[in-house]
CSV table of C-alpha atoms and ligand atoms in Angstrom, one decimal:
chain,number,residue,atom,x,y,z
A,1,UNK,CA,12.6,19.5,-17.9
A,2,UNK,CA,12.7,23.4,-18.1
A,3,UNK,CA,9.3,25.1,-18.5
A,4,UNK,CA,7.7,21.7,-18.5
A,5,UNK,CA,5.1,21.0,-16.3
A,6,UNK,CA,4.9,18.0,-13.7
A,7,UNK,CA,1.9,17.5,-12.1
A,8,UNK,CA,2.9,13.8,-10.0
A,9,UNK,CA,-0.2,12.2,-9.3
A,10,UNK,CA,1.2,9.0,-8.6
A,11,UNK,CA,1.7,9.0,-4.5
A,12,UNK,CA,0.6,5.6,-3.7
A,13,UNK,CA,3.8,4.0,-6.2
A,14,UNK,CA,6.1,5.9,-4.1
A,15,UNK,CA,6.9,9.8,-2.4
A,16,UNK,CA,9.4,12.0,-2.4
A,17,UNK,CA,11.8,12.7,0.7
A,18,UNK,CA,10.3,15.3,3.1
A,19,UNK,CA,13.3,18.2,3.6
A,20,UNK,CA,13.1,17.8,7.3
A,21,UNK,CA,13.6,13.9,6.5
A,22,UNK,CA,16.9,13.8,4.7
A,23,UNK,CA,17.8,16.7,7.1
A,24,UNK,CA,17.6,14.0,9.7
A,25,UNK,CA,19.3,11.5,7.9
A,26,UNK,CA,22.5,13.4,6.7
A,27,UNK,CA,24.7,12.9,9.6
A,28,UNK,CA,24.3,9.5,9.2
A,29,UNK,CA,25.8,9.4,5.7
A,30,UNK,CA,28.6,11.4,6.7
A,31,UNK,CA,30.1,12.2,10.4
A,32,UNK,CA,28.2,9.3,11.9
A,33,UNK,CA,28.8,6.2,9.8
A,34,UNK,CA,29.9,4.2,12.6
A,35,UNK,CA,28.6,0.2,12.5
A,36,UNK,CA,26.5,0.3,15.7
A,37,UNK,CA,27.2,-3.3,16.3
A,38,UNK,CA,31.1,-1.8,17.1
A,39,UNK,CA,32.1,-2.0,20.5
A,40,UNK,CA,34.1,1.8,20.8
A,41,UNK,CA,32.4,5.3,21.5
A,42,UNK,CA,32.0,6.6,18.2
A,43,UNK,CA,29.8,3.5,16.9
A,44,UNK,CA,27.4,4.5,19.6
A,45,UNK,CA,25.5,7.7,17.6
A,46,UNK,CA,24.6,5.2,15.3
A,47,UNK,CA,23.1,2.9,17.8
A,48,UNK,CA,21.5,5.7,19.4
A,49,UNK,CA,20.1,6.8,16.3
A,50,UNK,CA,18.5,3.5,15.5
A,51,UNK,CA,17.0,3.4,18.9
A,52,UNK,CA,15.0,6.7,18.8
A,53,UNK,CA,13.8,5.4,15.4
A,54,UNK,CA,12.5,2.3,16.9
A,55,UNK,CA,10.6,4.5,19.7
A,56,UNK,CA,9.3,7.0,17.0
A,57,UNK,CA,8.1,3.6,14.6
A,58,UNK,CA,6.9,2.5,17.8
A,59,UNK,CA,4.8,5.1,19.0
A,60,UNK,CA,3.1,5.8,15.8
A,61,UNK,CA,1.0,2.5,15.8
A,62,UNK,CA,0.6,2.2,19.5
A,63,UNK,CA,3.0,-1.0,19.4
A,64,UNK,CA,6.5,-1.1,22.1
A,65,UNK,CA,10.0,0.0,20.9
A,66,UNK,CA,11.2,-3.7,21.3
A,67,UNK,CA,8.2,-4.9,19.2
A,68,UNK,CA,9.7,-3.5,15.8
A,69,UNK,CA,12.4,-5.1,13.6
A,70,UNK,CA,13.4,-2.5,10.6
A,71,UNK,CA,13.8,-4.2,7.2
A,72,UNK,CA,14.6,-3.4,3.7
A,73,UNK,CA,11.3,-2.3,2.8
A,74,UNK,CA,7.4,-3.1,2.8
A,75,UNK,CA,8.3,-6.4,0.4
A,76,UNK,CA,10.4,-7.9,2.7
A,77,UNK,CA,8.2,-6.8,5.8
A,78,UNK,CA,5.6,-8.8,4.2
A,79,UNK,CA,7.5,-12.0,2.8
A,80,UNK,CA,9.4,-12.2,6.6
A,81,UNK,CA,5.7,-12.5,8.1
A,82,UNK,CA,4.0,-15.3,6.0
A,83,UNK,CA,6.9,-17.3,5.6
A,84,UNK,CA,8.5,-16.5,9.1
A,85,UNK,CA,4.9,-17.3,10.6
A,86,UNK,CA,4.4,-20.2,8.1
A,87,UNK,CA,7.9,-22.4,9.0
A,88,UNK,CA,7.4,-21.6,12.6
A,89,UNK,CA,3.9,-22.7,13.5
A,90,UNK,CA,3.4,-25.5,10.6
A,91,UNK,CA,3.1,-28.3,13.9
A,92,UNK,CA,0.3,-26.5,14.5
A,93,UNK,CA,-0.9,-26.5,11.2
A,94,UNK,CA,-0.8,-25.4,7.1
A,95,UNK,CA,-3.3,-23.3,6.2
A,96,UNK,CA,-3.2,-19.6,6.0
A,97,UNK,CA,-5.9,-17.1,4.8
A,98,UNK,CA,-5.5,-13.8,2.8
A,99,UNK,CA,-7.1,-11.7,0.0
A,100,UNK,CA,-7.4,-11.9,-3.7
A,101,UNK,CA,-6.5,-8.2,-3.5
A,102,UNK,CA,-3.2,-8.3,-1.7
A,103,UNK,CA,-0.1,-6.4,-3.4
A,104,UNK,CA,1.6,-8.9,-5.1
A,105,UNK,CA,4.4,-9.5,-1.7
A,106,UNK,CA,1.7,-10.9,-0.2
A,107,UNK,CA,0.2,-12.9,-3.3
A,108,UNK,CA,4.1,-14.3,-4.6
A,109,UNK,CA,4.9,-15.4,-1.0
A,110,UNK,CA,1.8,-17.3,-1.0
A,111,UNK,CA,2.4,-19.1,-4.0
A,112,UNK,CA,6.0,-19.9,-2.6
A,113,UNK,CA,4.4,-21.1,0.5
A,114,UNK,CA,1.8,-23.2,-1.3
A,115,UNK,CA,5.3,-25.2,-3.3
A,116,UNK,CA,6.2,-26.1,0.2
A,117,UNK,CA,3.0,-27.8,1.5
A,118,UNK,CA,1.0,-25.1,2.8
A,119,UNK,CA,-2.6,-24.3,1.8
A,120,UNK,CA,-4.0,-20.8,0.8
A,121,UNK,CA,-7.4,-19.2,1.0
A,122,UNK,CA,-7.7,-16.2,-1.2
A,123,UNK,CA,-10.5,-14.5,-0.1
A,124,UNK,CA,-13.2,-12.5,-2.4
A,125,UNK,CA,-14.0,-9.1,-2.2
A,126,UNK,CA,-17.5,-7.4,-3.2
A,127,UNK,CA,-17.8,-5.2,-6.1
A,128,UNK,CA,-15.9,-2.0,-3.5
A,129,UNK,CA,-13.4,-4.1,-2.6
A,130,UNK,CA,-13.8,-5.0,0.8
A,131,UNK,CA,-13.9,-8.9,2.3
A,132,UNK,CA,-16.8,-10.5,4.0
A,133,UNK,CA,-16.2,-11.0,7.7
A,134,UNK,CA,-18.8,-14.2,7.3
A,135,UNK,CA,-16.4,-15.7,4.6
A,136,UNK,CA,-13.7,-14.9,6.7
A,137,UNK,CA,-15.1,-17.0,9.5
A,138,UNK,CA,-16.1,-19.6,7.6
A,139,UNK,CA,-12.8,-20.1,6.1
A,140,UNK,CA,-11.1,-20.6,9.3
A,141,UNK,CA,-10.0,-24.5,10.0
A,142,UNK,CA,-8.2,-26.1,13.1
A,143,UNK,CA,-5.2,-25.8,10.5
A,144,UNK,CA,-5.2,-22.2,10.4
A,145,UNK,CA,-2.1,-20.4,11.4
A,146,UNK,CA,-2.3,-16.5,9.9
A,147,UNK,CA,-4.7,-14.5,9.2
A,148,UNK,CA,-3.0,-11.8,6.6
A,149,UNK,CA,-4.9,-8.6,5.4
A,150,UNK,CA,-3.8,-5.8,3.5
A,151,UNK,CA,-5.2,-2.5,5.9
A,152,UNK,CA,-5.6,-0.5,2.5
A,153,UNK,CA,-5.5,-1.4,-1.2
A,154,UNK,CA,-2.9,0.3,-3.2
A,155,UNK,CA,-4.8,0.8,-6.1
A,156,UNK,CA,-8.6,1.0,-5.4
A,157,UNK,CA,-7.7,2.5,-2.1
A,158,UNK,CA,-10.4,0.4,0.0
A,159,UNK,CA,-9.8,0.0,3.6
A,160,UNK,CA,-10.7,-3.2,4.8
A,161,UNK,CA,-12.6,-3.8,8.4
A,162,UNK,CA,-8.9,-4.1,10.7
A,163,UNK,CA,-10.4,-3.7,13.3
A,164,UNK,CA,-13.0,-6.8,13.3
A,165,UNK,CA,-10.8,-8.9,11.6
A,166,UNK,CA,-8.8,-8.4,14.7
A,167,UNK,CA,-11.2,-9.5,16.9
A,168,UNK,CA,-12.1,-12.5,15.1
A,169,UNK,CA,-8.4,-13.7,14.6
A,170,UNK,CA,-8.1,-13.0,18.7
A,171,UNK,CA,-11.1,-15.0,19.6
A,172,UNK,CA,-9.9,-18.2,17.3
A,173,UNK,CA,-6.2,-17.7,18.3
A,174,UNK,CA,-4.6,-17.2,14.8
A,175,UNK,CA,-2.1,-14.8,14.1
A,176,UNK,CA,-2.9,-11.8,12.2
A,177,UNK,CA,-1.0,-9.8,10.1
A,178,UNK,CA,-1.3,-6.6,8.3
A,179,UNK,CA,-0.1,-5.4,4.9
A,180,UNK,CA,-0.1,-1.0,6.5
A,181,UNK,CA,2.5,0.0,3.7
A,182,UNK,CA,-0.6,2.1,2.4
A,183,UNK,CA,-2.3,3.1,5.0
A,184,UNK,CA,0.5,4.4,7.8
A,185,UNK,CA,0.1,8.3,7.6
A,186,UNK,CA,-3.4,7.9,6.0
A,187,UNK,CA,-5.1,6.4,8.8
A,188,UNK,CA,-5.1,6.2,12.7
A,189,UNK,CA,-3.2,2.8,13.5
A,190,UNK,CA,-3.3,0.8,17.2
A,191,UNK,CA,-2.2,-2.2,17.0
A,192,UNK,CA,-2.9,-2.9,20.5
A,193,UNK,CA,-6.6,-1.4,20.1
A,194,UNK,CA,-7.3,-3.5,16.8
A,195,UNK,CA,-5.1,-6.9,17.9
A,196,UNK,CA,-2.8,-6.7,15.1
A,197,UNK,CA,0.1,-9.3,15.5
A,198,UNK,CA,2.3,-8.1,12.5
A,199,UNK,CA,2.5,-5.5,10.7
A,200,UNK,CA,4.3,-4.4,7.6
A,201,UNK,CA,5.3,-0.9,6.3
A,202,UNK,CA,7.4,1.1,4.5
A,203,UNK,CA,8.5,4.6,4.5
A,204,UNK,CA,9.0,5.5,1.2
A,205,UNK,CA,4.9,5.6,1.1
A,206,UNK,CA,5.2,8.5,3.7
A,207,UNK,CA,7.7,10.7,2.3
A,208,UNK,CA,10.4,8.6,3.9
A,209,UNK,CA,13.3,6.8,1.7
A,210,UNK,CA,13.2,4.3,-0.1
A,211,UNK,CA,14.7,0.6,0.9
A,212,UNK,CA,13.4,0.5,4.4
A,213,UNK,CA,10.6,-0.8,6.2
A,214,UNK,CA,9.4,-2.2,9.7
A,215,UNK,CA,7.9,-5.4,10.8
A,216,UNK,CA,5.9,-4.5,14.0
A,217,UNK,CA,5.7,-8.6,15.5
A,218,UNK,CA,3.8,-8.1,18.8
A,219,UNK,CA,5.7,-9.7,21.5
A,220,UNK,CA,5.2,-13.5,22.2
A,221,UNK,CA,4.5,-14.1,18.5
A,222,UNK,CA,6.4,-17.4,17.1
A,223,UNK,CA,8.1,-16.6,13.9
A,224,UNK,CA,11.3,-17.5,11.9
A,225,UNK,CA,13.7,-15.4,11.1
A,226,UNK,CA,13.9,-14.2,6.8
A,227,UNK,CA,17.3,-13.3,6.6
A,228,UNK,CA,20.3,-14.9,8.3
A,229,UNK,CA,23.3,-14.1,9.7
A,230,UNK,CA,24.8,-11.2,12.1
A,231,UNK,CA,22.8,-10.7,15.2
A,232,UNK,CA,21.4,-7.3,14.3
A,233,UNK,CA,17.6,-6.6,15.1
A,234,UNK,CA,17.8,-8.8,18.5
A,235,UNK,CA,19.3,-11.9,16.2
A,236,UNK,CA,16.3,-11.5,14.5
A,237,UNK,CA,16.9,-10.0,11.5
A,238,UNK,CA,20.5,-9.7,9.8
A,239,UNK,CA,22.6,-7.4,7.8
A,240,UNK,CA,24.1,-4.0,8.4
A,241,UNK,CA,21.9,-1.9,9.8
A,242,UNK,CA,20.5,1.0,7.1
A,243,UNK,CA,21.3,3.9,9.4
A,244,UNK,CA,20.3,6.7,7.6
A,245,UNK,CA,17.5,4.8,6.0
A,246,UNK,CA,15.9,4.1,9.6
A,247,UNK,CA,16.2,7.8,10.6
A,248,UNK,CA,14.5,8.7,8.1
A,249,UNK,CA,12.2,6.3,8.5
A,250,UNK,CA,11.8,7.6,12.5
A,251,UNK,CA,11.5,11.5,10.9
A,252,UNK,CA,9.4,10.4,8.3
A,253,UNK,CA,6.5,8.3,10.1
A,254,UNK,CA,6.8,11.0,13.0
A,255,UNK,CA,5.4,13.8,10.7
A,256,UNK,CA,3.0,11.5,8.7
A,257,UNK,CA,1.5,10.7,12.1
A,258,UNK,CA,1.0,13.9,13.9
A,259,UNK,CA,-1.0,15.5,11.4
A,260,UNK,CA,-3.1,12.7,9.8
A,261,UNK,CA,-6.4,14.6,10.4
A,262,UNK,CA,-5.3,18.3,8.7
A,263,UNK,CA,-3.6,16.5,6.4
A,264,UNK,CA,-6.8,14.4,5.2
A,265,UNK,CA,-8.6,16.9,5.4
A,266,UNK,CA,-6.5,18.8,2.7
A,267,UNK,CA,-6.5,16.2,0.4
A,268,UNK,CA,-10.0,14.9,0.3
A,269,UNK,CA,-11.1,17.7,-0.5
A,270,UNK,CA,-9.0,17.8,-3.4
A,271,UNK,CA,-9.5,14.4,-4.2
A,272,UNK,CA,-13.0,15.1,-4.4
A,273,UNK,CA,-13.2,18.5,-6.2
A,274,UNK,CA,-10.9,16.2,-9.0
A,275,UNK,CA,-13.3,13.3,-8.6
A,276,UNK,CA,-16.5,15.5,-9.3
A,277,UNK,CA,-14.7,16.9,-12.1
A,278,UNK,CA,-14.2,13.9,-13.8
A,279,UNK,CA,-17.4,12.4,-13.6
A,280,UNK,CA,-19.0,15.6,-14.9
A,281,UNK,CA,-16.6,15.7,-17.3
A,282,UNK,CA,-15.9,12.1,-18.6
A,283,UNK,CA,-19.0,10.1,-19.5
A,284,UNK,CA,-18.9,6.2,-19.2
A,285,UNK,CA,-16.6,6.9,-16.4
A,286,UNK,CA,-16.8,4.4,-12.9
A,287,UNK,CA,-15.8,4.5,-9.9
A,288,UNK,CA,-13.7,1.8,-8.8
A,289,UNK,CA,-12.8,1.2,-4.6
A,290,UNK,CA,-15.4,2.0,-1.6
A,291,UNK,CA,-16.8,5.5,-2.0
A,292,UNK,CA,-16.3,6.3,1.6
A,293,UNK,CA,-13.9,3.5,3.2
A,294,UNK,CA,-11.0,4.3,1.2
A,295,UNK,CA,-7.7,6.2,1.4
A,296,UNK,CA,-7.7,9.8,1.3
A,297,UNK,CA,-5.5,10.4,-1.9
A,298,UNK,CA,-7.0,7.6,-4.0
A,299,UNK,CA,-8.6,8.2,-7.3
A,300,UNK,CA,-9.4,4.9,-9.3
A,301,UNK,CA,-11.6,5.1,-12.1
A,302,UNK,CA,-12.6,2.9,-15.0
A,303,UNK,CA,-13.2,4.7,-18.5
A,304,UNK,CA,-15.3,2.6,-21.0
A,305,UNK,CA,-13.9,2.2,-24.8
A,306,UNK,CA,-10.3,2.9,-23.7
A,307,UNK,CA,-6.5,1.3,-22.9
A,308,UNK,CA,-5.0,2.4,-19.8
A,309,UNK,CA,-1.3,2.2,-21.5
A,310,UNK,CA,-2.5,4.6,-24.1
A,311,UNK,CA,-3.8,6.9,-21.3
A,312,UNK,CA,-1.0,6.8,-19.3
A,313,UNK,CA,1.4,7.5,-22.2
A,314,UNK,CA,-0.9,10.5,-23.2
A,315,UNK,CA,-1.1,12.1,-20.2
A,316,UNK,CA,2.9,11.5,-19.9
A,317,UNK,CA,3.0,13.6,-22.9
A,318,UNK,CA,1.1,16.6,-20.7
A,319,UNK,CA,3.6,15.4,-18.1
A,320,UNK,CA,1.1,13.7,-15.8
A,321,UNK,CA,2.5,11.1,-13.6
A,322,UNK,CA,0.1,8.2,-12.9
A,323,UNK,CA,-0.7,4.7,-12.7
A,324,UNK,CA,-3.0,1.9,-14.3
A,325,UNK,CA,-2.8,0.2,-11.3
A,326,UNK,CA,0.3,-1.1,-9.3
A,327,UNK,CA,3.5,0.1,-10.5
A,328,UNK,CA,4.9,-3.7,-10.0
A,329,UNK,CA,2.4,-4.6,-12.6
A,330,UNK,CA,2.8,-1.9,-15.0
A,331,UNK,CA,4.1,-3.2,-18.9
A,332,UNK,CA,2.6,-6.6,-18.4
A,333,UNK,CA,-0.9,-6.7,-20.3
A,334,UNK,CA,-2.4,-8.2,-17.9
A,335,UNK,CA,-5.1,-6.6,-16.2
A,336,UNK,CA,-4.9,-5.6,-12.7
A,337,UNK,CA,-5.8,-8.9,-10.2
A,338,UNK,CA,-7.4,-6.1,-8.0
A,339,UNK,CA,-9.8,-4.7,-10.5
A,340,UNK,CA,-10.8,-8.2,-11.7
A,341,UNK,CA,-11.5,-9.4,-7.9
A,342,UNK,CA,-14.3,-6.4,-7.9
A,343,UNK,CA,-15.5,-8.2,-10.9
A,344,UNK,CA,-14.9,-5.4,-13.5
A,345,UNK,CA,-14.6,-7.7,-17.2
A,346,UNK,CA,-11.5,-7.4,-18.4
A,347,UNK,CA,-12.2,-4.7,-21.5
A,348,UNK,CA,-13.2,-2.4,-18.4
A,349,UNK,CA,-10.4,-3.1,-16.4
A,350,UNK,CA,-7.9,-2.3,-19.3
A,351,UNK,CA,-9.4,1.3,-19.1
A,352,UNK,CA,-8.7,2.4,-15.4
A,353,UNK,CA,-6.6,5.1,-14.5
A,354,UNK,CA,-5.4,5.6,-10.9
A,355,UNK,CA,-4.4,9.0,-9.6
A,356,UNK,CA,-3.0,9.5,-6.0
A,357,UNK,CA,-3.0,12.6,-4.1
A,358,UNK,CA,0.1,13.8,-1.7
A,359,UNK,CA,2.0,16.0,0.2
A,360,UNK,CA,2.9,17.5,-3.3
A,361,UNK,CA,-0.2,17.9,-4.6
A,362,UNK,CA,-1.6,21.8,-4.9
A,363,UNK,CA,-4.9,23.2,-6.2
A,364,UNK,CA,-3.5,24.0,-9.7
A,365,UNK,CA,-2.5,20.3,-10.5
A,366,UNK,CA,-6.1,19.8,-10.1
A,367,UNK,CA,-6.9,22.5,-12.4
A,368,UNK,CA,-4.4,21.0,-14.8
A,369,UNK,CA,-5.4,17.8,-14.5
A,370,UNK,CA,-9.1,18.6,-14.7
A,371,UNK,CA,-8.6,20.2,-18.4
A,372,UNK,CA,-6.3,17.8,-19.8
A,373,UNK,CA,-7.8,14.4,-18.9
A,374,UNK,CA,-11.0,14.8,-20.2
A,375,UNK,CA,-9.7,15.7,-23.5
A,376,UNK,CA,-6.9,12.6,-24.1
A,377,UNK,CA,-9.8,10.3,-23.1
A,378,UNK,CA,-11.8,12.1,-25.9
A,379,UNK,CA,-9.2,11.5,-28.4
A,380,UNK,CA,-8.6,7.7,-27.5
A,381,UNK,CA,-12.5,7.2,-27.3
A,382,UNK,CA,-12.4,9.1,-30.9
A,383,UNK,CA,-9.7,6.3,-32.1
A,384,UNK,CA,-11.7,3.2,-30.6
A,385,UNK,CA,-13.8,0.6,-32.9
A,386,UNK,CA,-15.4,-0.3,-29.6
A,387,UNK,CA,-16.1,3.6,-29.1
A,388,UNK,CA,-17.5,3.4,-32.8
A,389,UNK,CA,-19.5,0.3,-32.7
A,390,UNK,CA,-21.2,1.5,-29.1
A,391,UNK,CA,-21.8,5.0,-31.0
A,392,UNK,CA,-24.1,3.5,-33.9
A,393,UNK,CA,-25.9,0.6,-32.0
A,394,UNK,CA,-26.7,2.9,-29.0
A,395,UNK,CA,-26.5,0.2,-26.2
A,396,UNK,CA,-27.6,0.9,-23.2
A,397,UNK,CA,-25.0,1.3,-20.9
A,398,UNK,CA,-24.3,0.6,-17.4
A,399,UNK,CA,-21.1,1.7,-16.5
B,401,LIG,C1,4.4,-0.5,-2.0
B,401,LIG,C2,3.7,-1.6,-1.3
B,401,LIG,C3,4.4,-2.7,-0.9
B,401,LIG,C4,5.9,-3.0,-1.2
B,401,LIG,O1,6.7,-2.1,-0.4
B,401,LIG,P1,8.2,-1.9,-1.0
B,401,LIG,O2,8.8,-1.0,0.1
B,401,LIG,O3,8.1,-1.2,-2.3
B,401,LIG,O4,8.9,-3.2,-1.0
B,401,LIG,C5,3.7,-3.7,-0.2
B,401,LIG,N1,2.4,-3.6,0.0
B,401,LIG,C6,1.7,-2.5,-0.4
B,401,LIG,C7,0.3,-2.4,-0.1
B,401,LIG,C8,2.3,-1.5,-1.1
B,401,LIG,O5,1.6,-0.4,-1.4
């Protein structure tokens, strides 16, 4: 819109395409189309092309080349691992563990798992949103078969213990898996180093395109295949391949990962100049996620006496892009499964905001955001009976 401002604030939902990304990928839409699975010379660019991806994919999480199978995004990384793991250890048993917090891939593949005989533990999460390794252990059985844990939350931002969980999945010989899609380019990934078995991600969270993803299944690991048919991805996953979609992928996680320190560094301290800001600014605000163990762009914040749809359509209005939560979730009325897992009650969850920092984000967006957010809440706290009634009775308040 001309003379309109944008301030996009919404970076964990999805990124735009990095310049040097789609640079990459151009050919590939237009002098090199060829079907790499084509036996003559001019298929072989393509096949090529896919290869060096694979490396690049590769070498950004400390994994092999032949260790990653691209996919059509971070949702089908996700469902291929529990029900690829599920159907192809269920001799050895039925029961699989994971998080009340996962992104609803995870959560939906569960249930889908659970209509075909297998049995779920959903672990808790403390108020910051991180699991208990005790719990964890405690929940294992002889049944066990996967271990899966999201690295980072997409909308509280809280990075759960990878590392540990690794260990502990090692030492009782259950496979674990990963949900990355959140935290490739935000943090320092070795799959080797923290015995990851699978991983999931997607580059359209790192300035990458949309559509396409990885599976990183360490070598050795028994799984089904999701999707059946041609023998693309070593017979292990089929369809087409997405050429330009994995170069970019290949560009795009190569820049996310050779920078992640600078780049961090950049953004938390923005995140932090707009987090200050807000609390100074914004009474009966809280702080939702793990104040230090938490991705680098996130922002997630409760504000008492207020609806998140009211917020978000206000600050629309000032051309603010954000979120209440996970953009999968957005227009139901339900609140957030995330935000009630940290045990916020439910008129509190209705009033969270999420903001994500990126690549695009600049000082002034801050600035922007900074003046006009404190302000809309103002006006919706100065339209709420519950904003009215807390007002005259002069509760004491917590949050
Ligand atoms: C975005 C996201 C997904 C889904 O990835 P898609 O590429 O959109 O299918 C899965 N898990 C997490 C944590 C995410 O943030």
């Amino acid at each position: 819109m001309e003379g309109k401002r944008l301030v996009y604030m919404d970076h964990a939902a999805t990124t735009y395409v990095k310049p040097e990304v789609l640079d990459a990928m151009m050919p590939y839409f237009t002098e090199n189309f060829g079907n790499p699975s084509s036996i003559y010379t001019f298929s072989r660019k393509s096949k090529s092309a896919i290869e060096e991806a694979r490396e690049k994919v590769a070498k950004a999480i400390g994994a092999k080349a032949d260790e990653i199978y691209f996919t059509g995004g971070g949702s089908e990384a996700d469902n291929w691992a529990l029900k690829g793991i599920a159907f192809a250890n269920k001799d050895k048993g039925n029961h699989i563990i994971t998080t009340k917090i996962e992104h609803h891939a995870i959560l939906h593949a569960c249930e889908f798992l659970e209509k075909n005989g297998f049995e779920i533990t959903y672990l808790n999460v403390d108020e910051n949103g991180m699991i208990s390794l005790d719990e964890l252990e405690r929940a294992i059985t002889d049944k066990t078969i996967l271990i899966s844990i999201m690295f980072a939350n997409n909308e509280i931002g809280t990075i759960e213990p990878i590392k540990e969980i690794g260990e502990i999945a090692k030492k009782r010989n259950i496979y674990f898996h990963t949900d990355a899609v959140q935290a490739v380019g935000n943090v320092k990934i070795d799959v080797k180093d923290m015995n990851i078995d699978l991983l999931s991600l997607a580059a359209h969270k790192f300035y990458g395109p949309k559509g396409v993803g990885a599976l990183y299944i360490k070598k050795g690991v028994k799984i089904e295949n999701l999707i059946h048919g041609g023998g693309q991805e070593r017979k292990r996953r089929a369809g087409t391949e997405n050429i330009p979609g994995i170069v970019g992928l290949g560009k795009a996680i190569e820049l996310a990962t050779s920078d992640i320190d600078s780049h961090n560094e950049r953004i938390i301290k923005m995140r932090d100049r707009l987090l200050e800001g807000i609390m100074e600014k914004i009474p009966h605000t809280k702080l939702n996620g793990h104040p230090e163990k938490r991705l680098p762009g996130n922002i997630n914040v409760s504000f008492r006496f207020i609806e998140g749809e009211s917020l978000l359509l206000l600050l629309d209005q000032s051309g603010i892009c954000a979120s209440t939560g996970s953009a999968c979730s957005s227009g139901s009325l339900d609140p957030s499964h995330v935000l009630l897992a940290i045990g916020l009650p439910h008129e509190i969850a209705h009033g969270s905001l999420r903001l994500s920092l990126g690549d695009a984000t600049k000082e002034e967006d801050i600035d922007y955001v900074l003046e006009v957010l404190p302000k809309i809440v103002q006006r919706l706290r100065d339209m709420s009976p519950l904003y009215e009634t807390f007002k005259h009775k002069g509760e004491t308040i917590n949050v």
